Amino acid sequence: MPSIANKFNRLGTELAVTCARYSRKPNCVHLLAVSKRQPVAVMRKAYAAGQRAFGENYVQEALDKREQLQDLDIQWHFIGPIQSNKTRDIANSFDWVHSIDRAKVAERLSAQRNPALAPLNVCVQVNLSGEKSKSGVTLGEAEALCSLIATLPNLRLRGLMAIPAPLDTLEEQRACFLPLRLEFERLQTLFPGLDTLSIGMSADFEAAIAEGSTMVRIGTALFGARPG
Ligand SMILES: *Cc1c(COP(=O)(O)O)cnc(C)c1O
């Protein structure tokens, strides 16, 4: 079994090679280590290997981990579905939120964020697959939600995020990401602070990097299958 440090090294190399393949600047794609359902001992090893940004999906699990990892300088990213009654905890215990999908959640996060903290970095989640069961606004709705967020004092609009339905081939995955990339580039002309395209997971990060990802969110390919 390769060590966690080994896995981070290997993935780092793979990301660099993939960037080169698609003429992306090295280091332009940030790695978010998705640590949901992984024990804090594993996160400590990842931290020791140099990783600082961790993604969590479940509020209570993340709060427990924060408590246990207080001694580490971790950047906490919330990437899961947001229930309105959890916004206060999310607003004050994370540095980033990738999964804003409605005005009410954006307004609550800004109202509840402690103004003494730096503004919360946020992305608007876009539903690319049109599945009713999945969260996210349509591509056509993204601009309106970005416009609202840009007016909220305790949020800092950073970009767009998506979780497409699984597709088998690189070509299909790229075709799915392409409209998001084009809309992201258009929105960048309207919102100058927009610098983050949060796409790419273990099974589709090559396609995501080919289509302009600036932050890949990787769990399984780093940590192995999630326990439980
Ligand atoms: C679980 C999860 C990931 C990581 O998925 P892997 O396939 O394990 O890399 C990325 N983004 C979100 C939103 C997730 O829920």
Short mmCIF file of N, CA and C in Angstrom, two decimals, residues 85-167:
data_model
loop_
_atom_site.label_atom_id
_atom_site.label_comp_id
_atom_site.label_asym_id
_atom_site.label_seq_id
_atom_site.Cartn_x
_atom_site.Cartn_y
_atom_site.Cartn_z
N ASN A 85 -31.12 25.47 7.51
CA ASN A 85 -30.92 25.53 8.96
C ASN A 85 -29.47 25.26 9.37
N LYS A 86 -28.59 25.00 8.39
CA LYS A 86 -27.17 24.77 8.70
C LYS A 86 -26.30 25.94 8.28
N THR A 87 -26.90 27.00 7.74
CA THR A 87 -26.08 28.06 7.16
C THR A 87 -25.21 28.77 8.20
N ARG A 88 -25.70 28.90 9.44
CA ARG A 88 -24.90 29.63 10.43
C ARG A 88 -23.57 28.91 10.69
N ASP A 89 -23.63 27.59 10.85
CA ASP A 89 -22.39 26.83 11.06
C ASP A 89 -21.50 26.90 9.82
N ILE A 90 -22.11 26.77 8.66
CA ILE A 90 -21.30 26.80 7.43
C ILE A 90 -20.66 28.18 7.27
N ALA A 91 -21.42 29.22 7.56
CA ALA A 91 -20.91 30.59 7.37
C ALA A 91 -19.68 30.87 8.22
N ASN A 92 -19.62 30.27 9.40
CA ASN A 92 -18.56 30.64 10.34
C ASN A 92 -17.47 29.60 10.54
N SER A 93 -17.62 28.43 9.94
CA SER A 93 -16.63 27.38 10.15
C SER A 93 -15.88 26.99 8.89
N PHE A 94 -16.15 27.70 7.80
CA PHE A 94 -15.48 27.37 6.54
C PHE A 94 -14.85 28.63 5.94
N ASP A 95 -13.87 28.41 5.05
CA ASP A 95 -13.23 29.50 4.32
C ASP A 95 -13.84 29.65 2.93
N TRP A 96 -14.36 28.53 2.41
CA TRP A 96 -14.97 28.49 1.08
C TRP A 96 -16.27 27.69 1.15
N VAL A 97 -17.23 28.08 0.29
CA VAL A 97 -18.42 27.28 0.05
C VAL A 97 -18.59 27.17 -1.46
N HIS A 98 -18.61 25.92 -1.98
CA HIS A 98 -18.68 25.71 -3.43
C HIS A 98 -20.10 25.50 -3.93
N SER A 99 -21.04 25.29 -3.01
CA SER A 99 -22.33 24.71 -3.41
C SER A 99 -23.51 25.64 -3.20
N ILE A 100 -23.35 26.93 -3.47
CA ILE A 100 -24.48 27.85 -3.35
C ILE A 100 -25.39 27.66 -4.56
N ASP A 101 -26.66 27.38 -4.29
CA ASP A 101 -27.57 27.10 -5.40
C ASP A 101 -28.88 27.88 -5.32
N ARG A 102 -28.98 28.80 -4.34
CA ARG A 102 -30.18 29.63 -4.31
C ARG A 102 -29.93 30.92 -3.53
N ALA A 103 -30.74 31.93 -3.86
CA ALA A 103 -30.56 33.26 -3.29
C ALA A 103 -30.67 33.23 -1.76
N LYS A 104 -31.65 32.49 -1.25
CA LYS A 104 -31.88 32.46 0.18
C LYS A 104 -30.63 31.99 0.94
N VAL A 105 -29.97 30.97 0.41
CA VAL A 105 -28.76 30.45 1.06
C VAL A 105 -27.63 31.49 1.01
N ALA A 106 -27.48 32.16 -0.12
CA ALA A 106 -26.44 33.19 -0.24
C ALA A 106 -26.70 34.30 0.77
N GLU A 107 -27.94 34.75 0.86
CA GLU A 107 -28.29 35.84 1.77
C GLU A 107 -28.05 35.44 3.22
N ARG A 108 -28.44 34.23 3.56
CA ARG A 108 -28.24 33.77 4.95
C ARG A 108 -26.76 33.65 5.28
N LEU A 109 -25.96 33.10 4.36
CA LEU A 109 -24.52 32.95 4.62
C LEU A 109 -23.88 34.31 4.86
N SER A 110 -24.26 35.30 4.07
CA SER A 110 -23.67 36.63 4.25
C SER A 110 -24.14 37.26 5.56
N ALA A 111 -25.43 37.12 5.85
CA ALA A 111 -25.97 37.74 7.08
C ALA A 111 -25.38 37.09 8.32
N GLN A 112 -25.06 35.79 8.24
CA GLN A 112 -24.63 35.06 9.43
C GLN A 112 -23.12 34.97 9.57
N ARG A 113 -22.38 35.33 8.53
CA ARG A 113 -20.91 35.30 8.61
C ARG A 113 -20.45 36.39 9.59
N ASN A 114 -19.60 36.02 10.52
CA ASN A 114 -19.03 37.00 11.44
C ASN A 114 -18.24 38.02 10.63
N PRO A 115 -18.62 39.30 10.68
CA PRO A 115 -17.95 40.30 9.84
C PRO A 115 -16.48 40.52 10.21
N ALA A 116 -16.08 40.01 11.39
CA ALA A 116 -14.66 40.13 11.77
C ALA A 116 -13.81 39.14 10.97
N LEU A 117 -14.45 38.12 10.40
CA LEU A 117 -13.71 37.17 9.56
C LEU A 117 -13.58 37.73 8.15
N ALA A 118 -12.60 37.22 7.40
CA ALA A 118 -12.50 37.59 5.98
C ALA A 118 -13.79 37.14 5.29
N PRO A 119 -14.20 37.82 4.22
CA PRO A 119 -15.40 37.37 3.51
C PRO A 119 -15.28 35.90 3.11
N LEU A 120 -16.43 35.22 3.12
CA LEU A 120 -16.49 33.81 2.75
C LEU A 120 -16.35 33.70 1.22
N ASN A 121 -15.39 32.91 0.77
CA ASN A 121 -15.21 32.69 -0.68
C ASN A 121 -16.28 31.74 -1.17
N VAL A 122 -16.99 32.11 -2.23
CA VAL A 122 -18.09 31.24 -2.66
C VAL A 122 -18.11 31.01 -4.16
N CYS A 123 -18.64 29.82 -4.52
CA CYS A 123 -18.91 29.48 -5.91
C CYS A 123 -20.40 29.16 -6.04
N VAL A 124 -20.93 29.43 -7.20
CA VAL A 124 -22.30 29.07 -7.54
C VAL A 124 -22.28 27.67 -8.16
N GLN A 125 -23.11 26.78 -7.63
CA GLN A 125 -23.16 25.42 -8.18
C GLN A 125 -24.12 25.37 -9.36
N VAL A 126 -23.64 24.84 -10.47
CA VAL A 126 -24.43 24.72 -11.69
C VAL A 126 -24.74 23.24 -11.94
N ASN A 127 -25.99 22.97 -12.25
CA ASN A 127 -26.41 21.60 -12.58
C ASN A 127 -26.28 21.41 -14.08
N LEU A 128 -25.25 20.65 -14.50
CA LEU A 128 -24.97 20.49 -15.93
C LEU A 128 -25.76 19.35 -16.56
N SER A 129 -26.25 18.45 -15.73
CA SER A 129 -26.85 17.24 -16.29
C SER A 129 -28.37 17.33 -16.35
N GLY A 130 -28.92 18.42 -15.82
CA GLY A 130 -30.37 18.59 -15.88
C GLY A 130 -31.14 17.59 -15.04
N GLU A 131 -30.46 16.91 -14.12
CA GLU A 131 -31.18 15.96 -13.28
C GLU A 131 -31.92 16.73 -12.19
N LYS A 132 -33.19 16.51 -12.08
CA LYS A 132 -34.02 17.22 -11.10
C LYS A 132 -33.54 16.95 -9.68
N SER A 133 -33.01 15.73 -9.46
CA SER A 133 -32.61 15.34 -8.11
C SER A 133 -31.32 16.04 -7.67
N LYS A 134 -30.55 16.56 -8.62
CA LYS A 134 -29.26 17.16 -8.27
C LYS A 134 -29.40 18.65 -7.97
N SER A 135 -28.57 19.14 -7.06
CA SER A 135 -28.65 20.56 -6.77
C SER A 135 -27.91 21.38 -7.83
N GLY A 136 -28.15 22.67 -7.80
CA GLY A 136 -27.48 23.56 -8.74
C GLY A 136 -28.48 24.32 -9.59
N VAL A 137 -28.08 25.53 -9.98
CA VAL A 137 -28.90 26.32 -10.88
C VAL A 137 -28.62 25.88 -12.32
N THR A 138 -29.48 26.25 -13.25
CA THR A 138 -29.17 26.00 -14.65
C THR A 138 -28.11 27.00 -15.09
N LEU A 139 -27.46 26.71 -16.21
CA LEU A 139 -26.45 27.65 -16.73
C LEU A 139 -27.04 29.04 -16.93
N GLY A 140 -28.28 29.07 -17.40
CA GLY A 140 -28.94 30.34 -17.67
C GLY A 140 -29.23 31.15 -16.41
N GLU A 141 -29.31 30.46 -15.27
CA GLU A 141 -29.62 31.15 -14.01
C GLU A 141 -28.39 31.62 -13.26
N ALA A 142 -27.21 31.19 -13.69
CA ALA A 142 -25.99 31.46 -12.92
C ALA A 142 -25.71 32.96 -12.80
N GLU A 143 -25.92 33.70 -13.89
CA GLU A 143 -25.58 35.13 -13.85
C GLU A 143 -26.38 35.87 -12.78
N ALA A 144 -27.68 35.56 -12.68
CA ALA A 144 -28.52 36.27 -11.71
C ALA A 144 -28.05 36.00 -10.29
N LEU A 145 -27.69 34.74 -10.01
CA LEU A 145 -27.23 34.42 -8.65
C LEU A 145 -25.86 35.07 -8.38
N CYS A 146 -25.00 35.11 -9.38
CA CYS A 146 -23.71 35.81 -9.23
C CYS A 146 -23.94 37.30 -8.95
N SER A 147 -24.89 37.90 -9.65
CA SER A 147 -25.17 39.34 -9.46
C SER A 147 -25.63 39.60 -8.03
N LEU A 148 -26.47 38.72 -7.52
CA LEU A 148 -26.92 38.89 -6.13
C LEU A 148 -25.74 38.77 -5.17
N ILE A 149 -24.94 37.71 -5.36
CA ILE A 149 -23.82 37.47 -4.44
C ILE A 149 -22.85 38.65 -4.44
N ALA A 150 -22.65 39.24 -5.61
CA ALA A 150 -21.72 40.37 -5.72
C ALA A 150 -22.15 41.55 -4.84
N THR A 151 -23.43 41.61 -4.46
CA THR A 151 -23.91 42.71 -3.62
C THR A 151 -23.83 42.38 -2.12
N LEU A 152 -23.51 41.14 -1.78
CA LEU A 152 -23.57 40.73 -0.36
C LEU A 152 -22.22 40.99 0.32
N PRO A 153 -22.23 41.71 1.44
CA PRO A 153 -20.98 42.22 2.01
C PRO A 153 -20.02 41.14 2.55
N ASN A 154 -20.55 40.05 3.06
CA ASN A 154 -19.65 39.09 3.71
C ASN A 154 -19.35 37.87 2.85
N LEU A 155 -19.69 37.98 1.55
CA LEU A 155 -19.33 36.91 0.61
C LEU A 155 -18.41 37.49 -0.44
N ARG A 156 -17.49 36.64 -0.93
CA ARG A 156 -16.62 37.03 -2.04
C ARG A 156 -16.83 36.03 -3.17
N LEU A 157 -17.44 36.51 -4.24
CA LEU A 157 -17.76 35.65 -5.38
C LEU A 157 -16.47 35.20 -6.07
N ARG A 158 -16.24 33.88 -6.13
CA ARG A 158 -15.01 33.37 -6.74
C ARG A 158 -15.23 32.59 -8.03
N GLY A 159 -16.42 31.93 -8.16
CA GLY A 159 -16.54 31.17 -9.40
C GLY A 159 -17.75 30.27 -9.49
N LEU A 160 -17.60 29.24 -10.32
CA LEU A 160 -18.66 28.27 -10.58
C LEU A 160 -18.16 26.87 -10.23
N MET A 161 -19.10 26.04 -9.81
CA MET A 161 -18.78 24.65 -9.47
C MET A 161 -19.81 23.74 -10.10
N ALA A 162 -19.40 22.53 -10.49
CA ALA A 162 -20.37 21.56 -11.02
C ALA A 162 -19.94 20.14 -10.69
N ILE A 163 -20.96 19.27 -10.58
CA ILE A 163 -20.77 17.82 -10.36
C ILE A 163 -21.59 17.11 -11.44
N PRO A 164 -21.03 16.88 -12.63
CA PRO A 164 -21.84 16.24 -13.67
C PRO A 164 -22.15 14.78 -13.35
N ALA A 165 -23.20 14.27 -13.96
CA ALA A 165 -23.49 12.84 -13.84
C ALA A 165 -22.31 12.09 -14.47
N PRO A 166 -22.01 10.88 -13.98
CA PRO A 166 -20.86 10.13 -14.51
C PRO A 166 -21.00 9.84 -16.00
N LEU A 167 -19.92 10.05 -16.76
CA LEU A 167 -19.90 9.74 -18.19
C LEU A 167 -18.65 8.91 -18.44
#
